[in-house]
PDB file of C-alpha atoms in Angstrom:
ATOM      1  CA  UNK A 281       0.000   0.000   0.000  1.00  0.00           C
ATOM      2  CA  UNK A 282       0.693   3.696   0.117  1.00  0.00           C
ATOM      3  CA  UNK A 283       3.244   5.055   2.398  1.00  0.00           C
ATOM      4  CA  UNK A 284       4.578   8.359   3.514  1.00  0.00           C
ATOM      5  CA  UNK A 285       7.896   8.200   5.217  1.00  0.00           C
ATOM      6  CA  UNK A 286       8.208  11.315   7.952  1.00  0.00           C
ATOM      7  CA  UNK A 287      11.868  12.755   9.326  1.00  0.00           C
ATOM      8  CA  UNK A 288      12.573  13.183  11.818  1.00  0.00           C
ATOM      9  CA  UNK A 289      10.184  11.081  14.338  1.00  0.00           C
ATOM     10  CA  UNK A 290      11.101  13.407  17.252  1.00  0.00           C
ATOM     11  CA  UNK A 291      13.404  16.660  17.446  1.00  0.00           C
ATOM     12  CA  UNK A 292      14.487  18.820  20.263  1.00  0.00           C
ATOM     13  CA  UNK A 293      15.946  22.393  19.338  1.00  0.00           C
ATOM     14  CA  UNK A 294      17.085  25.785  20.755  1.00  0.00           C
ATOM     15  CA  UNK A 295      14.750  28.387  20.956  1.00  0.00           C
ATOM     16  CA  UNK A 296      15.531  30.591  18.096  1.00  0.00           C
ATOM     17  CA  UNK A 297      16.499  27.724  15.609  1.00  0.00           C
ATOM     18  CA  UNK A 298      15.062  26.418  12.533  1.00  0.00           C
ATOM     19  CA  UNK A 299      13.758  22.792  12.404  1.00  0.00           C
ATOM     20  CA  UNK A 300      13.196  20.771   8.687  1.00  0.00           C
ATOM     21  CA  UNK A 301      10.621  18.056   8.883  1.00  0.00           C
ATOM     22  CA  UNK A 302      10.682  16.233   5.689  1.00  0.00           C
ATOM     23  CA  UNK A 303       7.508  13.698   4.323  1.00  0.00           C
ATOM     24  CA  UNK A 304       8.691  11.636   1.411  1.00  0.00           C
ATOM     25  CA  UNK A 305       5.771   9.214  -0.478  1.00  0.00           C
ATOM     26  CA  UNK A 306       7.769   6.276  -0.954  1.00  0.00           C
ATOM     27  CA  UNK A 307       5.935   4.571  -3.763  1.00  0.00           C
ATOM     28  CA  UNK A 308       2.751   6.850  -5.064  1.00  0.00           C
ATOM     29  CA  UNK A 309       3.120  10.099  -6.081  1.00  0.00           C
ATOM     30  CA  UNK A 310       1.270  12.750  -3.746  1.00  0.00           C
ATOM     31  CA  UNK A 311      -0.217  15.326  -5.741  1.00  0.00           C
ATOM     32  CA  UNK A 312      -1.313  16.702  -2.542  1.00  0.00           C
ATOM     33  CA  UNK A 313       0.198  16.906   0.875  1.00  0.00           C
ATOM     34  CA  UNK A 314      -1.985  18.269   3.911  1.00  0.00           C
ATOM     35  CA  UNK A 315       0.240  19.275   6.934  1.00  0.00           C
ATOM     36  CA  UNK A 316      -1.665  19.086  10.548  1.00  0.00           C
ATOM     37  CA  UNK A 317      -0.664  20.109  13.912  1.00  0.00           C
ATOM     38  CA  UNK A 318      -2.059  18.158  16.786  1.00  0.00           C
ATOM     39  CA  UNK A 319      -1.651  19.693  20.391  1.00  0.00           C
ATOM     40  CA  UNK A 320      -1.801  16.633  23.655  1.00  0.00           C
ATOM     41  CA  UNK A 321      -4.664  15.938  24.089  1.00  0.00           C
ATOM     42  CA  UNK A 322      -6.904  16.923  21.024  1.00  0.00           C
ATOM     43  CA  UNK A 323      -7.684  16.291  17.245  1.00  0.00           C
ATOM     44  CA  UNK A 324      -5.783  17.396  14.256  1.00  0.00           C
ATOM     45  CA  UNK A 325      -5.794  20.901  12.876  1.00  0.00           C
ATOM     46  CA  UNK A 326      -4.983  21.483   9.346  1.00  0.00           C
ATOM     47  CA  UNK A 327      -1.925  24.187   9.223  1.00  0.00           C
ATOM     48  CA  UNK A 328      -1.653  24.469   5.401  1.00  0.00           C
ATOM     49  CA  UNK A 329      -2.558  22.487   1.697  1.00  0.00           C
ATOM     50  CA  UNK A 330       0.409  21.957  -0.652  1.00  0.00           C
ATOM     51  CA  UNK A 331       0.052  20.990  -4.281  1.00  0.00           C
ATOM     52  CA  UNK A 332       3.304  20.102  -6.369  1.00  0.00           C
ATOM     53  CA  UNK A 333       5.230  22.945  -7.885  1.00  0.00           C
ATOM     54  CA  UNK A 334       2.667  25.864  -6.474  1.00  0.00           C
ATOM     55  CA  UNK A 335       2.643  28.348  -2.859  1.00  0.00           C
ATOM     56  CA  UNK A 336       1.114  26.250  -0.242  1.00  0.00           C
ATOM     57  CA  UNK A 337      -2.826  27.431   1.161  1.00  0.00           C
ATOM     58  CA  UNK A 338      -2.039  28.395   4.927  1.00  0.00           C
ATOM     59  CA  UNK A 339      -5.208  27.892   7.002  1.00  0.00           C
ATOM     60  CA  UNK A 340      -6.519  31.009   9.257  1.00  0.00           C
ATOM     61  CA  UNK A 341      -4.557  32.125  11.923  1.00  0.00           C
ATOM     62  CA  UNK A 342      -1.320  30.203  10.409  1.00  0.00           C
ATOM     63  CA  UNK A 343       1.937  32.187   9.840  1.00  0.00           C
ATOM     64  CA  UNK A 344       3.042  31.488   6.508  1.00  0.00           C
ATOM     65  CA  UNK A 345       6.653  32.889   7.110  1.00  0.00           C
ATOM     66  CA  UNK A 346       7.203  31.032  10.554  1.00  0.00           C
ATOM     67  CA  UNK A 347       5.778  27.503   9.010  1.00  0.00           C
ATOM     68  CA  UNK A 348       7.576  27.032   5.471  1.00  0.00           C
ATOM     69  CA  UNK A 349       6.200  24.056   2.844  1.00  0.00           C
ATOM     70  CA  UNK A 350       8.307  23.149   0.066  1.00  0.00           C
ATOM     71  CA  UNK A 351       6.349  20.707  -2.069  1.00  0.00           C
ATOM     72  CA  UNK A 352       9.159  20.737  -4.673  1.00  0.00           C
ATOM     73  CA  UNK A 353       8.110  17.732  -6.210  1.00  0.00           C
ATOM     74  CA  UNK A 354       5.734  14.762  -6.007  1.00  0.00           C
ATOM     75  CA  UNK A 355       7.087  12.717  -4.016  1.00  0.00           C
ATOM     76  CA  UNK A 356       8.762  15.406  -1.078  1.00  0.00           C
ATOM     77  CA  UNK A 357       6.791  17.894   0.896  1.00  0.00           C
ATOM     78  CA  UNK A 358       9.152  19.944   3.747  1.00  0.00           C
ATOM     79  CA  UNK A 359       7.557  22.094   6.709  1.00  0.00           C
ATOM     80  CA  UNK A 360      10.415  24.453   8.366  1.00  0.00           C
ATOM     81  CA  UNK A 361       9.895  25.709  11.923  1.00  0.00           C
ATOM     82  CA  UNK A 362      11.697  28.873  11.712  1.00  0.00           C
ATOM     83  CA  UNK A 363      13.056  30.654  14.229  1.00  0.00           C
ATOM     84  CA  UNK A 364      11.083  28.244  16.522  1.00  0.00           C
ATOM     85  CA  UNK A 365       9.735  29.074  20.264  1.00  0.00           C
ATOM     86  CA  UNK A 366       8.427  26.617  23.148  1.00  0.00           C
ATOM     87  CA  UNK A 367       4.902  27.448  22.145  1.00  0.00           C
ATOM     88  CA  UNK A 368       5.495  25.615  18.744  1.00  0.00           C
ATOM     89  CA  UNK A 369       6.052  22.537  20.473  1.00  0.00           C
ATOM     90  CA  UNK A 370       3.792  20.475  19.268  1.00  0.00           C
ATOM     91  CA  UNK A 371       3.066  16.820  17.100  1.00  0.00           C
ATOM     92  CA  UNK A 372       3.542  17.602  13.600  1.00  0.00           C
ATOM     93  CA  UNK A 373       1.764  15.104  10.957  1.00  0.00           C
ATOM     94  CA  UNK A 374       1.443  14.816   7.168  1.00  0.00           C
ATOM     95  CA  UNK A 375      -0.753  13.707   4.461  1.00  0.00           C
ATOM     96  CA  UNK A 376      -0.061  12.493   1.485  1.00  0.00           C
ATOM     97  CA  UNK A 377      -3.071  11.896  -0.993  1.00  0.00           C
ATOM     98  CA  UNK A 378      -3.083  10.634  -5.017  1.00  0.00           C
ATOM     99  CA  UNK A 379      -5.880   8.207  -6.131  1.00  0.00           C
ATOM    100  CA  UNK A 380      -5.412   5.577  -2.921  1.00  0.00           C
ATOM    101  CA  UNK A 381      -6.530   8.140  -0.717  1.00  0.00           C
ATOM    102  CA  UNK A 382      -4.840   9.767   2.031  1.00  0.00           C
ATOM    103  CA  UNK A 383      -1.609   8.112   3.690  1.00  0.00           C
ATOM    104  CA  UNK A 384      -0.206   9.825   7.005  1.00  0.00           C
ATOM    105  CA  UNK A 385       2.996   9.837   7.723  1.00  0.00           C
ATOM    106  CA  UNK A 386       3.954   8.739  11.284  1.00  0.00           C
ATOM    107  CA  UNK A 387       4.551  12.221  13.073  1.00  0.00           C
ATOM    108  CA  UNK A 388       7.432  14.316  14.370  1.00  0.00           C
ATOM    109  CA  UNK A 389       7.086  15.530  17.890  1.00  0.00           C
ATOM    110  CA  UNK A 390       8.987  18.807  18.393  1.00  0.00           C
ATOM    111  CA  UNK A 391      10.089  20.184  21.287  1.00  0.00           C
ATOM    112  CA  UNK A 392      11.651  23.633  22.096  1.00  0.00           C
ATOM    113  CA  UNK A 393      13.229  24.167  24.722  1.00  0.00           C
TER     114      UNK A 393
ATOM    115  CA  UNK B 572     -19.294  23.531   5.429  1.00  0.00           C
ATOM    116  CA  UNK B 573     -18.731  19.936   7.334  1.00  0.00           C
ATOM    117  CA  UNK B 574     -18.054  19.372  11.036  1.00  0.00           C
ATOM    118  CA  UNK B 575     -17.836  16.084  12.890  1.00  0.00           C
ATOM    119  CA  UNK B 576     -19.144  15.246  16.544  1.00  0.00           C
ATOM    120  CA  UNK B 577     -17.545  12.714  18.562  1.00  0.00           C
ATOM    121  CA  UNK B 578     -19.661  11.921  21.531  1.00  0.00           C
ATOM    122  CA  UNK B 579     -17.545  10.936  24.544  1.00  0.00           C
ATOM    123  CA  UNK B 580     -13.923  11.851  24.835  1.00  0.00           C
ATOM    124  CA  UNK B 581     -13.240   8.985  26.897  1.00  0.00           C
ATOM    125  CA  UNK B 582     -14.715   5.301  26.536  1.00  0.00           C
ATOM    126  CA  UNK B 583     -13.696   2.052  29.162  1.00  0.00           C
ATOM    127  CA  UNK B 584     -15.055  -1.309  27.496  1.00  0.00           C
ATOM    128  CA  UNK B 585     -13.677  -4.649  29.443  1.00  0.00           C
ATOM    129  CA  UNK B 586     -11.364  -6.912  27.047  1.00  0.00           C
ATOM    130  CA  UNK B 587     -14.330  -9.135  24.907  1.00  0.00           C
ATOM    131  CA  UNK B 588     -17.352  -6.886  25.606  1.00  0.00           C
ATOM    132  CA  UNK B 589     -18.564  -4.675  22.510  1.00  0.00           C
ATOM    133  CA  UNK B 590     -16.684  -1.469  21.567  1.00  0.00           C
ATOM    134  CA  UNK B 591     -19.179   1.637  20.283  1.00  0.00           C
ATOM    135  CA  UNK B 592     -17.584   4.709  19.575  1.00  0.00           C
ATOM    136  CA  UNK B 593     -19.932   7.628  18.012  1.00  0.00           C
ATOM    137  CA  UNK B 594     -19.392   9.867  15.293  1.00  0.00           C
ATOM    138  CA  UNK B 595     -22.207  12.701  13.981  1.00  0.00           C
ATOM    139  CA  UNK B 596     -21.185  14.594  10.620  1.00  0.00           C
ATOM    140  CA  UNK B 597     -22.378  18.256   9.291  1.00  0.00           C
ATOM    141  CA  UNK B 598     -22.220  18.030   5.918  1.00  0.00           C
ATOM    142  CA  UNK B 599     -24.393  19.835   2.751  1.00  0.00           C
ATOM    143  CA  UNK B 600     -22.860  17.386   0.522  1.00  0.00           C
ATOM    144  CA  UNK B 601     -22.849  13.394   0.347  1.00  0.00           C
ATOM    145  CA  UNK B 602     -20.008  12.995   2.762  1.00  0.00           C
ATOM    146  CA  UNK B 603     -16.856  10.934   2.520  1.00  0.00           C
ATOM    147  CA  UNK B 604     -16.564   9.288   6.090  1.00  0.00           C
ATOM    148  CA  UNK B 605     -12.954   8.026   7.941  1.00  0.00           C
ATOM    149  CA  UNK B 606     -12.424   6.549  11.237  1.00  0.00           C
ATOM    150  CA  UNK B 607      -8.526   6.618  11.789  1.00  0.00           C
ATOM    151  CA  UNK B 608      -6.873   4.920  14.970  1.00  0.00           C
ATOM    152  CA  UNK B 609      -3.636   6.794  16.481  1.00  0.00           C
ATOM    153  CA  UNK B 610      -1.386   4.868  18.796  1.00  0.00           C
ATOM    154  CA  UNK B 611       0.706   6.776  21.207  1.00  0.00           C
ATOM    155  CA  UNK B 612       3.637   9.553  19.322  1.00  0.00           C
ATOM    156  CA  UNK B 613       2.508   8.171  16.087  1.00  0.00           C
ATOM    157  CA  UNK B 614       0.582   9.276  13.305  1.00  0.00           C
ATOM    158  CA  UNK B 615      -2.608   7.688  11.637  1.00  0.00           C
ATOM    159  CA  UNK B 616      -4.054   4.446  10.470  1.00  0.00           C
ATOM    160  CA  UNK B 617      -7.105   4.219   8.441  1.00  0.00           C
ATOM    161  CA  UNK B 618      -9.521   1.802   9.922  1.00  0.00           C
ATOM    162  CA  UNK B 619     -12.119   2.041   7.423  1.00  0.00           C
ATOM    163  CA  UNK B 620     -13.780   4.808   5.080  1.00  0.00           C
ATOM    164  CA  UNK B 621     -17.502   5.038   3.800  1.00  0.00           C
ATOM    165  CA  UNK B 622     -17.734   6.590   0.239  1.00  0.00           C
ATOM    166  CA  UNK B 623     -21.171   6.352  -0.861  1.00  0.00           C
ATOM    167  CA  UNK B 624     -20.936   2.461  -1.642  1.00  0.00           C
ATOM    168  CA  UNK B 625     -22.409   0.140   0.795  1.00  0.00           C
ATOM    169  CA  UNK B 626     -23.863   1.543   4.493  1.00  0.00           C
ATOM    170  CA  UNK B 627     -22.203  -0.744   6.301  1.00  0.00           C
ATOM    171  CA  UNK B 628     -18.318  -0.462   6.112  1.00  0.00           C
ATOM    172  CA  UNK B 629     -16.271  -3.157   7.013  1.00  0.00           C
ATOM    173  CA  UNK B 630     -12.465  -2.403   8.258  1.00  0.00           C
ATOM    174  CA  UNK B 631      -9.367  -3.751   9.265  1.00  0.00           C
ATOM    175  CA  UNK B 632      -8.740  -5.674  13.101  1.00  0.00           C
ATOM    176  CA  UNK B 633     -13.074  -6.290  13.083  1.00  0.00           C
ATOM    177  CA  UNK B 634     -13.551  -2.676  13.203  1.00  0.00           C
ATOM    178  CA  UNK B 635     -16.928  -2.065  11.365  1.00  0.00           C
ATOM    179  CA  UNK B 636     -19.003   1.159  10.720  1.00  0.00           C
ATOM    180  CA  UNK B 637     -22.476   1.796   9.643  1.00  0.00           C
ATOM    181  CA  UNK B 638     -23.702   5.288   7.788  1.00  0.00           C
ATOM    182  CA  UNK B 639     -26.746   6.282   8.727  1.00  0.00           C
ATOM    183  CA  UNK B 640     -27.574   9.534   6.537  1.00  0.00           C
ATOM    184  CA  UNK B 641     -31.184   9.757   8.783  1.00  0.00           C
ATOM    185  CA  UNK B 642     -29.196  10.169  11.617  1.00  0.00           C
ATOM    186  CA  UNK B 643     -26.098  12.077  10.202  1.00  0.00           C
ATOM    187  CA  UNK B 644     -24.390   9.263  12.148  1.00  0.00           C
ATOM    188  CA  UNK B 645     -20.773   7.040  11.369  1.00  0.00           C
ATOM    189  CA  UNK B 646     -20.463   5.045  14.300  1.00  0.00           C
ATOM    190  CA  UNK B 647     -17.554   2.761  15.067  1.00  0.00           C
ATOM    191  CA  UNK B 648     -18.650  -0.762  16.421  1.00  0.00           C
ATOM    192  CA  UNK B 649     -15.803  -3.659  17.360  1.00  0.00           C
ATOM    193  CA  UNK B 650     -18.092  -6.868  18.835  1.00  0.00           C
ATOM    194  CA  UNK B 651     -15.240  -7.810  21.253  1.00  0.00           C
ATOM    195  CA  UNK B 652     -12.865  -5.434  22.184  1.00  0.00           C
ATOM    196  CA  UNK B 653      -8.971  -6.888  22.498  1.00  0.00           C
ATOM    197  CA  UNK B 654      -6.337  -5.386  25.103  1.00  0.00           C
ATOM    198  CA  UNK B 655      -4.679  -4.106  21.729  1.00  0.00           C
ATOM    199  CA  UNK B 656      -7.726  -1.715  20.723  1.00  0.00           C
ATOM    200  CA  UNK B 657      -6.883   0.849  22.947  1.00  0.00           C
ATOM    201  CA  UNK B 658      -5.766   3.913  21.531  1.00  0.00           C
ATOM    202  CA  UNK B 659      -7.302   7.331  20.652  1.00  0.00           C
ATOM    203  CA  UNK B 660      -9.754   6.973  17.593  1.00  0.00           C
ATOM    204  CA  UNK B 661     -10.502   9.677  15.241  1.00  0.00           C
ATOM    205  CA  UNK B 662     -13.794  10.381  13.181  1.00  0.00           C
ATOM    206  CA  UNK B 663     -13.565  12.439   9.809  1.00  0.00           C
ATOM    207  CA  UNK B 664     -15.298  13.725   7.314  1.00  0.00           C
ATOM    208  CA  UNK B 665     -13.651  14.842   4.024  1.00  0.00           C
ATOM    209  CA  UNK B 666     -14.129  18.449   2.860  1.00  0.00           C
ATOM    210  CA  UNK B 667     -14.111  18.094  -1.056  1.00  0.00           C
ATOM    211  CA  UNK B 668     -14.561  14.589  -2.024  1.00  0.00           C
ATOM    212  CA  UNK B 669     -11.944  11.494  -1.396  1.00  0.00           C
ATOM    213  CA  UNK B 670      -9.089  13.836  -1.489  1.00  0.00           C
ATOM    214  CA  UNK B 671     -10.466  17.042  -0.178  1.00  0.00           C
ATOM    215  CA  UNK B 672      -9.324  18.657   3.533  1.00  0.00           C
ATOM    216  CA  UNK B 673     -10.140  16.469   6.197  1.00  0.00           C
ATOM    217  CA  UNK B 674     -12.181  17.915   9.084  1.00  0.00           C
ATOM    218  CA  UNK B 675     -11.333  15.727  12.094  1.00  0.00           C
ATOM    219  CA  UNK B 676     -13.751  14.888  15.467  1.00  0.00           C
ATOM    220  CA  UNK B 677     -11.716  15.549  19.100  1.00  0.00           C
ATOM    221  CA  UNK B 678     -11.061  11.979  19.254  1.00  0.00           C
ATOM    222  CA  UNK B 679     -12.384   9.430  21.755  1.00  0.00           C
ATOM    223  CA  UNK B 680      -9.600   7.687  23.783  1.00  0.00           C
ATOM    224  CA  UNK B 681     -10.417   4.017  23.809  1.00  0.00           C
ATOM    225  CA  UNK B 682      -9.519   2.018  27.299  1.00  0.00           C
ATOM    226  CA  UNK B 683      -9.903  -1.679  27.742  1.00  0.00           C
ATOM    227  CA  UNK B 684      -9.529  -3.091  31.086  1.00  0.00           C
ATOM    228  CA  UNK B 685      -8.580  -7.151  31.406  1.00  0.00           C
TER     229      UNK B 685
END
């Protein structure tokens, strides 16, 4: 079946510092990658929409120039933490979708210390 | 636009008795339905998906779910829960189709107890 490979599974960083979490589909090409946030505790919450080759859609209330997507191709989608603080620590989770559906990647937990 | 209600954030079923987890959808459209089971620091795994084929969805590890559009309901049943069942379960309800935004529930955290 489909799978989405996510990297790292768990990061700690500096306050201040940029973090690169990187969703590769390993054998279906995702014309579409969702990125979620997901706070202990509670659901998911869609951060931003990324199609190949075009600007991601940040969702309300999302900073586009703190969260980065790179969805340079169709099979690599990249969210950068930049210039992170404690309050971004969080569980970060992709989607990857083409005609099987969506496939989520397994999560990165970030912490910021 | 959609919206998904999970009743109960918290369910304890003893190991072999039945497992009912409910799921209520807002939706203007016909809806494409997901339950998803996360385990602990990982992500998601689809346990099943309704998209406008048969009511009653059959998934993987004896999960079932049965749309009810009368009742805007999606339940999750499981007629004998295992020790390995718990985890936090997920309800969702697809914005746009099979690959449109997915609107998630809170979750319900599933507990078994021997």
């Amino acid at each position: 079946g489909a799978v989405v490979s996510q990297h790292p599974s768990w990061v700690i960083c500096k306050s201040g510092t940029s973090v690169k979490i990187e969703c590769r589909s390993l054998d279906f090409q995702a014309t579409t990658m969702f990125w979620y946030r997901q706070f202990p505790k509670q659901s998911l919450m869609l951060m931003a929409t990324s199609n190949e080759g075009s600007k991601a859609t940040y969702e309300q209330g999302v900073e586009k120039d703190k969260f980065l997507i790179n969805h340079a191709s169709l099979t690599l989608s990249t969210l950068t933490v930049t210039s992170a603080h404690p309050e971004d620590s969080s569980f970060y989770i992709c989607s990857g979708t083409a005609n099987y559906g969506y496939t989520f990647g397994s999560g990165t937990r970030l912490t910021v210390v | 636009a959609q919206s998904v209600t999970q009743l109960g954030s918290h369910v304890s079923v003893s190991e072999g008795a039945l497992v009912l987890l409910r799921c209520n959808y807002s939706s203007s459209v016909p809806p494409y339905l997901f339950w998803y089971v996360q385990y602990p620091n990982q992500g998601l795994q689809l346990l099943l998906k309704y998209t406008s084929a048969a009511t009653l969805v059959k998934g993987i590890n004896g999960f079932e779910a049965e749309f009810k559009k009368s009742e805007t309901s999606f339940h999750l049943t499981k007629p004998s829960a295992h020790m390995s069942d718990a985890a936090e379960y997920f309800c969702a309800v697809s914005e746009g189709g099979s690959q449109g935004n997915l609107i998630f529930g809170k979750g319900t955290k599933l507990s078994v107890k021997p």
